[in-house]
């Protein structure tokens, strides 16, 4: 079932606000998928999903090594028969304001503030597709 990225149904948005471990799929340089567990926040007003990470992680390297430093990615979560996927183009953000925004949103969704990390960056996903049954 398709959803409007900028105007999701209340049920779809509520599912993205629940505490769930998600997956992030990034393309490796050879085109094969790299799938890892992550925490994701969804900001429909901005049309963004955010994943905080260490700048030295493979997922970050996959995005940076993609053409023009932007890769097509997907984030997904599921619980029982409910599932939701967001797709779009990811870019790595290193500026303090973007990192602080992503950390604050993560803390709100997951109920804990990550410990300080000077190597923290944000994978900021500009969304163009949403689907699922929530």
Short mmCIF file of N, CA, C and O in Angstrom, two decimals:
data_model
loop_
_atom_site.label_atom_id
_atom_site.label_comp_id
_atom_site.label_asym_id
_atom_site.label_seq_id
_atom_site.Cartn_x
_atom_site.Cartn_y
_atom_site.Cartn_z
N UNK A 1 0.84 -1.17 0.00
CA UNK A 1 0.00 0.00 0.00
C UNK A 1 0.89 1.24 0.00
O UNK A 1 1.77 1.39 0.83
N UNK A 2 0.64 2.15 -0.92
CA UNK A 2 1.42 3.37 -1.06
C UNK A 2 0.87 4.47 -0.13
O UNK A 2 -0.32 4.53 0.13
N UNK A 3 1.78 5.33 0.35
CA UNK A 3 1.41 6.44 1.22
C UNK A 3 2.05 7.72 0.70
O UNK A 3 3.10 7.68 0.05
N UNK A 4 1.44 8.85 1.01
CA UNK A 4 2.01 10.15 0.67
C UNK A 4 3.11 10.45 1.68
O UNK A 4 2.85 10.55 2.88
N UNK A 5 4.35 10.62 1.20
CA UNK A 5 5.50 10.88 2.07
C UNK A 5 5.28 12.11 2.94
O UNK A 5 5.63 12.12 4.12
N UNK A 6 4.70 13.16 2.38
CA UNK A 6 4.52 14.42 3.10
C UNK A 6 3.23 14.49 3.91
O UNK A 6 3.08 15.36 4.77
N UNK A 7 2.30 13.60 3.63
CA UNK A 7 1.01 13.62 4.30
C UNK A 7 0.54 12.18 4.58
O UNK A 7 -0.45 11.73 4.02
N UNK A 8 1.26 11.48 5.46
CA UNK A 8 0.90 10.09 5.73
C UNK A 8 -0.40 10.00 6.53
O UNK A 8 -0.81 10.96 7.18
N UNK A 9 -1.03 8.84 6.49
CA UNK A 9 -2.21 8.62 7.31
C UNK A 9 -1.81 8.69 8.78
O UNK A 9 -0.65 8.42 9.13
N UNK A 10 -2.74 9.01 9.67
CA UNK A 10 -2.41 9.03 11.10
C UNK A 10 -1.86 7.70 11.60
O UNK A 10 -0.94 7.67 12.43
N UNK A 11 -2.39 6.59 11.10
CA UNK A 11 -1.93 5.27 11.53
C UNK A 11 -0.48 5.01 11.09
O UNK A 11 0.32 4.45 11.85
N UNK A 12 -0.17 5.40 9.85
CA UNK A 12 1.18 5.21 9.33
C UNK A 12 2.18 6.04 10.14
O UNK A 12 3.22 5.53 10.57
N UNK A 13 1.84 7.28 10.39
CA UNK A 13 2.72 8.16 11.16
C UNK A 13 2.87 7.65 12.59
O UNK A 13 3.97 7.65 13.15
N UNK A 14 1.77 7.20 13.20
CA UNK A 14 1.84 6.67 14.57
C UNK A 14 2.79 5.48 14.63
O UNK A 14 3.56 5.33 15.60
N UNK A 15 2.76 4.61 13.62
CA UNK A 15 3.64 3.45 13.59
C UNK A 15 5.10 3.90 13.55
O UNK A 15 5.96 3.33 14.22
N UNK A 16 5.41 4.97 12.80
CA UNK A 16 6.77 5.48 12.72
C UNK A 16 7.19 6.20 14.00
O UNK A 16 8.36 6.48 14.20
N UNK A 17 6.26 6.50 14.87
CA UNK A 17 6.61 7.15 16.14
C UNK A 17 6.78 6.14 17.27
O UNK A 17 7.28 6.48 18.33
N UNK A 18 6.34 4.90 17.05
CA UNK A 18 6.55 3.84 18.03
C UNK A 18 8.02 3.46 18.05
O UNK A 18 8.74 3.67 17.07
N UNK A 19 8.43 2.86 19.15
CA UNK A 19 9.84 2.45 19.28
C UNK A 19 10.03 1.10 18.59
O UNK A 19 9.53 0.08 19.06
N UNK A 20 10.74 1.11 17.46
CA UNK A 20 11.06 -0.11 16.71
C UNK A 20 12.48 -0.03 16.19
O UNK A 20 12.93 1.04 15.77
N UNK A 21 13.16 -1.15 16.20
CA UNK A 21 14.42 -1.25 15.49
C UNK A 21 14.06 -1.35 14.01
O UNK A 21 13.09 -2.02 13.63
N UNK A 22 14.81 -0.66 13.20
CA UNK A 22 14.54 -0.63 11.76
C UNK A 22 15.73 -1.24 11.02
O UNK A 22 16.74 -1.59 11.63
N UNK A 23 15.61 -1.33 9.72
CA UNK A 23 16.74 -1.69 8.87
C UNK A 23 17.00 -0.55 7.90
O UNK A 23 16.08 0.17 7.50
N UNK A 24 18.25 -0.41 7.54
CA UNK A 24 18.68 0.52 6.49
C UNK A 24 19.37 -0.29 5.43
O UNK A 24 20.27 -1.09 5.73
N UNK A 25 18.95 -0.11 4.19
CA UNK A 25 19.59 -0.78 3.06
C UNK A 25 20.29 0.27 2.22
O UNK A 25 19.66 1.21 1.74
N UNK A 26 21.62 0.10 2.07
CA UNK A 26 22.42 0.98 1.22
C UNK A 26 23.09 0.12 0.15
O UNK A 26 23.34 -1.07 0.37
N UNK A 27 23.40 0.70 -1.00
CA UNK A 27 24.10 -0.07 -2.03
C UNK A 27 25.61 -0.04 -1.81
O UNK A 27 26.19 1.02 -1.59
N UNK A 28 26.22 -1.21 -1.84
CA UNK A 28 27.68 -1.28 -1.82
C UNK A 28 28.19 -0.80 -3.18
O UNK A 28 27.43 -0.75 -4.15
N UNK A 29 29.48 -0.47 -3.28
CA UNK A 29 30.02 -0.03 -4.57
C UNK A 29 29.79 -1.03 -5.72
O UNK A 29 29.66 -0.63 -6.87
N UNK A 30 29.68 -2.34 -5.39
CA UNK A 30 29.44 -3.33 -6.44
C UNK A 30 27.95 -3.50 -6.75
O UNK A 30 27.56 -4.33 -7.56
N UNK A 31 27.09 -2.69 -6.08
CA UNK A 31 25.65 -2.73 -6.34
C UNK A 31 24.86 -3.67 -5.45
O UNK A 31 23.63 -3.63 -5.46
N UNK A 32 25.53 -4.52 -4.68
CA UNK A 32 24.81 -5.43 -3.81
C UNK A 32 24.29 -4.68 -2.58
O UNK A 32 24.87 -3.68 -2.16
N UNK A 33 23.19 -5.16 -1.98
CA UNK A 33 22.62 -4.45 -0.84
C UNK A 33 23.37 -4.73 0.47
O UNK A 33 23.79 -5.86 0.73
N UNK A 34 23.53 -3.70 1.26
CA UNK A 34 24.10 -3.79 2.61
C UNK A 34 22.97 -3.42 3.56
O UNK A 34 22.46 -2.30 3.52
N UNK A 35 22.52 -4.37 4.39
CA UNK A 35 21.38 -4.17 5.28
C UNK A 35 21.85 -4.26 6.72
O UNK A 35 22.49 -5.24 7.11
N UNK A 36 21.52 -3.21 7.50
CA UNK A 36 21.94 -3.18 8.91
C UNK A 36 20.80 -2.66 9.78
O UNK A 36 19.95 -1.90 9.32
N UNK A 37 20.78 -3.07 11.06
CA UNK A 37 19.78 -2.53 11.99
C UNK A 37 20.16 -1.11 12.40
O UNK A 37 21.34 -0.82 12.63
N UNK A 38 19.16 -0.24 12.50
CA UNK A 38 19.39 1.17 12.86
C UNK A 38 18.16 1.71 13.57
O UNK A 38 17.09 1.12 13.56
N UNK A 39 18.32 2.88 14.15
CA UNK A 39 17.20 3.67 14.62
C UNK A 39 16.91 4.72 13.56
O UNK A 39 17.84 5.30 12.99
N UNK A 40 15.65 4.95 13.27
CA UNK A 40 15.25 5.89 12.22
C UNK A 40 14.21 6.86 12.77
O UNK A 40 13.33 6.44 13.53
N UNK A 41 14.31 8.10 12.37
CA UNK A 41 13.24 9.05 12.66
C UNK A 41 12.67 9.55 11.34
O UNK A 41 13.39 9.70 10.35
N UNK A 42 11.37 9.79 11.36
CA UNK A 42 10.62 10.19 10.16
C UNK A 42 10.03 11.57 10.41
O UNK A 42 9.32 11.79 11.39
N UNK A 43 10.33 12.50 9.53
CA UNK A 43 9.87 13.88 9.61
C UNK A 43 9.08 14.21 8.34
O UNK A 43 9.64 14.70 7.37
N UNK A 44 7.78 13.89 8.33
CA UNK A 44 7.00 14.10 7.10
C UNK A 44 6.90 15.57 6.70
O UNK A 44 6.82 15.88 5.52
N UNK A 45 6.92 16.48 7.68
CA UNK A 45 6.83 17.90 7.34
C UNK A 45 8.00 18.34 6.45
O UNK A 45 7.83 19.16 5.56
N UNK A 46 9.18 17.77 6.71
CA UNK A 46 10.36 18.09 5.91
C UNK A 46 10.59 17.09 4.78
O UNK A 46 11.47 17.31 3.93
N UNK A 47 9.85 15.98 4.79
CA UNK A 47 10.06 14.94 3.79
C UNK A 47 11.37 14.20 3.99
O UNK A 47 12.00 13.78 3.02
N UNK A 48 11.78 14.03 5.26
CA UNK A 48 13.07 13.43 5.57
C UNK A 48 12.94 12.27 6.54
O UNK A 48 12.05 12.25 7.40
N UNK A 49 13.86 11.34 6.43
CA UNK A 49 14.14 10.35 7.46
C UNK A 49 15.60 10.56 7.84
O UNK A 49 16.42 10.97 7.02
N UNK A 50 15.90 10.29 9.11
CA UNK A 50 17.27 10.50 9.59
C UNK A 50 17.77 9.27 10.34
O UNK A 50 17.02 8.65 11.10
N UNK A 51 19.05 8.97 10.13
CA UNK A 51 19.73 7.88 10.82
C UNK A 51 21.04 8.45 11.35
O UNK A 51 21.83 8.98 10.56
N UNK A 52 21.26 8.38 12.67
CA UNK A 52 22.54 8.81 13.20
C UNK A 52 23.52 7.65 13.12
O UNK A 52 23.13 6.48 13.22
N UNK A 53 24.79 7.98 12.90
CA UNK A 53 25.79 6.94 12.70
C UNK A 53 27.18 7.49 12.99
O UNK A 53 27.38 8.69 13.12
N UNK A 54 28.14 6.59 13.03
CA UNK A 54 29.54 6.95 13.12
C UNK A 54 30.06 7.21 11.71
O UNK A 54 29.75 6.44 10.78
N UNK A 55 30.83 8.25 11.54
CA UNK A 55 31.33 8.62 10.21
C UNK A 55 32.17 7.51 9.56
O UNK A 55 32.35 7.50 8.35
N UNK A 56 32.69 6.57 10.36
CA UNK A 56 33.54 5.51 9.82
C UNK A 56 32.77 4.22 9.49
O UNK A 56 33.38 3.23 9.09
N UNK A 57 31.44 4.23 9.63
CA UNK A 57 30.66 3.01 9.40
C UNK A 57 30.57 2.68 7.91
O UNK A 57 30.71 3.55 7.04
N UNK A 58 30.30 1.43 7.63
CA UNK A 58 30.15 0.98 6.25
C UNK A 58 28.96 1.65 5.58
O UNK A 58 29.03 2.02 4.41
N UNK A 59 27.85 1.84 6.29
CA UNK A 59 26.68 2.48 5.68
C UNK A 59 27.01 3.89 5.24
O UNK A 59 26.58 4.33 4.17
N UNK A 60 27.76 4.62 6.05
CA UNK A 60 28.17 5.98 5.68
C UNK A 60 29.11 5.94 4.49
O UNK A 60 28.96 6.71 3.53
N UNK A 61 30.07 5.02 4.51
CA UNK A 61 30.99 4.90 3.37
C UNK A 61 30.24 4.56 2.09
O UNK A 61 30.56 5.08 1.01
N UNK A 62 29.22 3.68 2.19
CA UNK A 62 28.45 3.34 1.00
C UNK A 62 27.80 4.57 0.38
O UNK A 62 27.77 4.73 -0.84
N UNK A 63 27.24 5.44 1.22
CA UNK A 63 26.60 6.65 0.71
C UNK A 63 27.65 7.59 0.12
O UNK A 63 27.47 8.13 -0.98
N UNK A 64 28.76 7.78 0.83
CA UNK A 64 29.80 8.69 0.34
C UNK A 64 30.44 8.19 -0.96
O UNK A 64 30.85 9.01 -1.80
N UNK A 65 30.52 6.88 -1.14
CA UNK A 65 31.14 6.31 -2.34
C UNK A 65 30.19 6.25 -3.53
O UNK A 65 30.60 5.95 -4.65
N UNK A 66 28.92 6.53 -3.32
CA UNK A 66 27.94 6.55 -4.41
C UNK A 66 28.20 7.79 -5.28
O UNK A 66 28.80 8.76 -4.82
N UNK A 67 27.72 7.76 -6.53
CA UNK A 67 27.90 8.93 -7.39
C UNK A 67 27.37 10.20 -6.71
O UNK A 67 26.28 10.22 -6.15
N UNK A 68 28.19 11.24 -6.74
CA UNK A 68 27.85 12.54 -6.18
C UNK A 68 27.60 12.48 -4.67
O UNK A 68 26.97 13.38 -4.10
N UNK A 69 28.06 11.42 -3.99
CA UNK A 69 27.93 11.31 -2.54
C UNK A 69 26.50 11.18 -2.05
O UNK A 69 26.19 11.53 -0.92
N UNK A 70 25.63 10.63 -2.90
CA UNK A 70 24.23 10.44 -2.56
C UNK A 70 23.79 9.09 -3.11
O UNK A 70 24.04 8.79 -4.27
N UNK A 71 23.14 8.29 -2.26
CA UNK A 71 22.74 6.94 -2.67
C UNK A 71 21.26 6.74 -2.45
O UNK A 71 20.67 7.26 -1.51
N UNK A 72 20.65 5.95 -3.31
CA UNK A 72 19.26 5.55 -3.11
C UNK A 72 19.22 4.48 -2.03
O UNK A 72 19.93 3.47 -2.12
N UNK A 73 18.41 4.71 -0.98
CA UNK A 73 18.37 3.82 0.17
C UNK A 73 16.92 3.56 0.57
O UNK A 73 16.00 4.24 0.11
N UNK A 74 16.75 2.59 1.48
CA UNK A 74 15.44 2.30 2.05
C UNK A 74 15.61 2.03 3.53
O UNK A 74 16.60 1.43 3.96
N UNK A 75 14.64 2.50 4.32
CA UNK A 75 14.54 2.15 5.74
C UNK A 75 13.22 1.44 5.92
O UNK A 75 12.22 1.77 5.27
N UNK A 76 13.22 0.44 6.79
CA UNK A 76 12.03 -0.39 6.96
C UNK A 76 11.90 -0.80 8.42
O UNK A 76 12.89 -0.93 9.12
N UNK A 77 10.65 -0.97 8.84
CA UNK A 77 10.37 -1.53 10.16
C UNK A 77 9.17 -2.44 10.04
O UNK A 77 8.35 -2.29 9.14
N UNK A 78 9.08 -3.38 11.00
CA UNK A 78 7.94 -4.28 10.99
C UNK A 78 7.63 -4.73 12.40
O UNK A 78 8.49 -4.73 13.28
N UNK A 79 6.38 -5.09 12.60
CA UNK A 79 5.92 -5.70 13.84
C UNK A 79 4.68 -6.50 13.49
O UNK A 79 3.66 -5.94 13.07
N UNK A 80 4.79 -7.81 13.64
CA UNK A 80 3.67 -8.67 13.26
C UNK A 80 3.32 -8.47 11.80
O UNK A 80 4.19 -8.53 10.93
N UNK A 81 2.05 -8.16 11.53
CA UNK A 81 1.60 -7.95 10.15
C UNK A 81 1.78 -6.50 9.71
O UNK A 81 1.52 -6.17 8.56
N UNK A 82 2.20 -5.63 10.63
CA UNK A 82 2.40 -4.23 10.27
C UNK A 82 3.83 -4.03 9.76
O UNK A 82 4.78 -4.58 10.31
N UNK A 83 3.95 -3.23 8.72
CA UNK A 83 5.27 -2.91 8.19
C UNK A 83 5.22 -1.55 7.51
O UNK A 83 4.14 -1.08 7.11
N UNK A 84 6.37 -0.92 7.39
CA UNK A 84 6.45 0.38 6.73
C UNK A 84 7.86 0.55 6.15
O UNK A 84 8.85 0.21 6.80
N UNK A 85 7.91 1.06 4.95
CA UNK A 85 9.17 1.33 4.27
C UNK A 85 9.15 2.76 3.74
O UNK A 85 8.15 3.21 3.19
N UNK A 86 10.29 3.43 3.91
CA UNK A 86 10.51 4.76 3.34
C UNK A 86 11.72 4.67 2.42
O UNK A 86 12.73 4.05 2.78
N UNK A 87 11.62 5.29 1.25
CA UNK A 87 12.72 5.26 0.29
C UNK A 87 13.07 6.68 -0.14
O UNK A 87 12.22 7.57 -0.15
N UNK A 88 14.33 6.84 -0.53
CA UNK A 88 14.77 8.13 -1.04
C UNK A 88 16.27 8.16 -1.22
O UNK A 88 16.93 7.12 -1.20
N UNK A 89 16.81 9.37 -1.38
CA UNK A 89 18.24 9.56 -1.58
C UNK A 89 18.86 10.03 -0.27
O UNK A 89 18.39 10.99 0.33
N UNK A 90 19.92 9.34 0.12
CA UNK A 90 20.62 9.68 1.36
C UNK A 90 21.87 10.50 1.06
O UNK A 90 22.57 10.27 0.08
N UNK A 91 22.12 11.45 1.94
CA UNK A 91 23.35 12.23 1.93
C UNK A 91 23.86 12.28 3.36
O UNK A 91 23.10 12.16 4.31
N UNK A 92 25.17 12.44 3.50
CA UNK A 92 25.79 12.50 4.83
C UNK A 92 25.88 13.96 5.25
O UNK A 92 26.39 14.79 4.51
N UNK A 93 25.36 14.26 6.43
CA UNK A 93 25.43 15.60 7.01
C UNK A 93 26.36 15.56 8.22
O UNK A 93 26.21 14.69 9.07
N UNK A 94 27.27 16.51 8.28
CA UNK A 94 28.24 16.56 9.37
C UNK A 94 28.12 17.82 10.21
O UNK A 94 28.76 17.91 11.26
N UNK A 95 27.34 18.79 9.76
CA UNK A 95 27.26 20.05 10.48
C UNK A 95 26.59 19.85 11.85
O UNK A 95 25.69 19.03 12.00
N UNK A 96 27.04 20.60 12.85
CA UNK A 96 26.52 20.41 14.21
C UNK A 96 25.00 20.57 14.34
O UNK A 96 24.37 19.85 15.11
N UNK A 97 24.40 21.48 13.59
CA UNK A 97 22.95 21.68 13.69
C UNK A 97 22.19 20.45 13.20
O UNK A 97 21.22 20.02 13.84
N UNK A 98 22.61 19.87 12.09
CA UNK A 98 21.95 18.67 11.57
C UNK A 98 22.12 17.49 12.51
O UNK A 98 21.18 16.73 12.75
N UNK A 99 23.32 17.33 13.06
CA UNK A 99 23.58 16.24 14.00
C UNK A 99 22.73 16.42 15.26
O UNK A 99 22.08 15.47 15.73
N UNK A 100 22.68 17.64 15.79
CA UNK A 100 21.89 17.89 17.01
C UNK A 100 20.41 17.64 16.77
O UNK A 100 19.73 17.05 17.63
N UNK A 101 19.89 18.04 15.62
CA UNK A 101 18.48 17.80 15.29
C UNK A 101 18.20 16.30 15.23
O UNK A 101 17.19 15.82 15.77
N UNK A 102 19.08 15.56 14.59
CA UNK A 102 18.88 14.12 14.47
C UNK A 102 18.97 13.42 15.82
O UNK A 102 18.18 12.52 16.11
N UNK A 103 19.88 13.83 16.66
CA UNK A 103 20.02 13.24 18.00
C UNK A 103 18.78 13.54 18.83
O UNK A 103 18.25 12.65 19.53
N UNK A 104 18.27 14.77 18.77
CA UNK A 104 17.06 15.13 19.52
C UNK A 104 15.87 14.30 19.06
O UNK A 104 15.07 13.82 19.89
N UNK A 105 15.71 14.13 17.76
CA UNK A 105 14.60 13.32 17.24
C UNK A 105 14.76 11.86 17.64
O UNK A 105 13.78 11.18 17.97
N UNK A 106 15.99 11.34 17.61
CA UNK A 106 16.24 9.97 18.05
C UNK A 106 15.86 9.81 19.52
O UNK A 106 15.19 8.85 19.89
N UNK A 107 16.29 10.75 20.36
CA UNK A 107 15.98 10.69 21.79
C UNK A 107 14.48 10.70 22.03
O UNK A 107 13.98 9.97 22.90
N UNK A 108 13.76 11.49 21.25
CA UNK A 108 12.30 11.53 21.40
C UNK A 108 11.66 10.20 21.03
O UNK A 108 10.80 9.69 21.73
N UNK A 109 12.08 9.62 19.92
CA UNK A 109 11.47 8.37 19.47
C UNK A 109 11.88 7.17 20.32
O UNK A 109 11.05 6.32 20.64
N UNK A 110 13.15 7.10 20.68
CA UNK A 110 13.67 5.90 21.33
C UNK A 110 13.81 6.03 22.85
O UNK A 110 14.19 5.08 23.51
N UNK A 111 13.49 7.21 23.39
CA UNK A 111 13.46 7.36 24.83
C UNK A 111 14.82 7.38 25.51
O UNK A 111 14.91 7.15 26.71
N UNK A 112 15.87 7.63 24.76
CA UNK A 112 17.20 7.75 25.36
C UNK A 112 18.07 8.63 24.47
O UNK A 112 17.96 8.60 23.24
N UNK A 113 18.92 9.39 25.11
CA UNK A 113 19.85 10.25 24.37
C UNK A 113 21.14 9.47 24.16
O UNK A 113 21.72 8.97 25.13
N UNK A 114 21.59 9.36 22.92
CA UNK A 114 22.85 8.65 22.68
C UNK A 114 24.01 9.35 23.38
O UNK A 114 24.00 10.58 23.53
N UNK A 115 25.00 8.59 23.80
CA UNK A 115 26.18 9.19 24.43
C UNK A 115 26.91 10.05 23.39
O UNK A 115 26.82 9.80 22.18
N UNK A 116 27.61 11.07 23.85
CA UNK A 116 28.33 11.94 22.91
C UNK A 116 29.30 11.14 22.05
O UNK A 116 29.91 10.16 22.50
N UNK A 117 29.42 11.55 20.81
CA UNK A 117 30.31 10.88 19.86
C UNK A 117 30.85 11.93 18.89
O UNK A 117 30.09 12.41 18.04
N UNK A 118 32.11 12.28 18.99
CA UNK A 118 32.65 13.31 18.09
C UNK A 118 32.66 12.88 16.62
O UNK A 118 32.79 13.72 15.73
N UNK A 119 32.51 11.58 16.37
CA UNK A 119 32.48 11.08 14.99
C UNK A 119 31.06 10.86 14.48
O UNK A 119 30.86 10.27 13.42
N UNK A 120 30.06 11.37 15.21
CA UNK A 120 28.67 11.19 14.80
C UNK A 120 28.36 12.04 13.57
O UNK A 120 28.74 13.20 13.47
N UNK A 121 27.63 11.43 12.63
CA UNK A 121 27.10 12.10 11.44
C UNK A 121 25.65 11.69 11.29
O UNK A 121 25.16 10.84 12.03
N UNK A 122 24.99 12.27 10.32
CA UNK A 122 23.60 11.94 10.05
C UNK A 122 23.46 11.52 8.60
O UNK A 122 23.94 12.21 7.70
N UNK A 123 22.81 10.39 8.40
CA UNK A 123 22.35 10.04 7.06
C UNK A 123 20.97 10.68 6.94
O UNK A 123 20.03 10.30 7.64
N UNK A 124 20.88 11.68 6.10
CA UNK A 124 19.62 12.39 5.90
C UNK A 124 19.04 11.92 4.57
O UNK A 124 19.68 12.05 3.53
N UNK A 125 17.86 11.34 4.64
CA UNK A 125 17.23 10.72 3.48
C UNK A 125 16.10 11.62 3.00
O UNK A 125 15.12 11.84 3.72
N UNK A 126 16.24 12.15 1.80
CA UNK A 126 15.17 12.92 1.17
C UNK A 126 14.21 11.92 0.56
O UNK A 126 14.54 11.22 -0.40
N UNK A 127 13.02 11.86 1.12
CA UNK A 127 12.07 10.79 0.80
C UNK A 127 11.26 11.08 -0.46
O UNK A 127 10.85 12.22 -0.70
N UNK A 128 11.02 10.02 -1.23
CA UNK A 128 10.17 10.13 -2.41
C UNK A 128 9.17 8.98 -2.51
O UNK A 128 8.35 8.95 -3.41
N UNK A 129 9.23 8.03 -1.56
CA UNK A 129 8.29 6.90 -1.59
C UNK A 129 8.06 6.40 -0.18
O UNK A 129 8.99 6.29 0.61
N UNK A 130 6.80 6.10 0.11
CA UNK A 130 6.41 5.49 1.39
C UNK A 130 5.41 4.39 1.08
O UNK A 130 4.51 4.57 0.26
N UNK A 131 5.58 3.27 1.75
CA UNK A 131 4.63 2.17 1.56
C UNK A 131 4.55 1.37 2.84
O UNK A 131 5.39 1.48 3.72
N UNK A 132 3.50 0.59 2.96
CA UNK A 132 3.37 -0.28 4.10
C UNK A 132 1.93 -0.48 4.53
O UNK A 132 1.00 0.08 3.96
N UNK A 133 1.78 -1.31 5.55
CA UNK A 133 0.50 -1.59 6.19
C UNK A 133 0.68 -1.37 7.67
O UNK A 133 1.27 -2.20 8.34
N UNK A 134 0.21 -0.24 8.12
CA UNK A 134 0.43 0.12 9.53
C UNK A 134 -0.90 0.25 10.25
O UNK A 134 -1.84 0.80 9.76
#
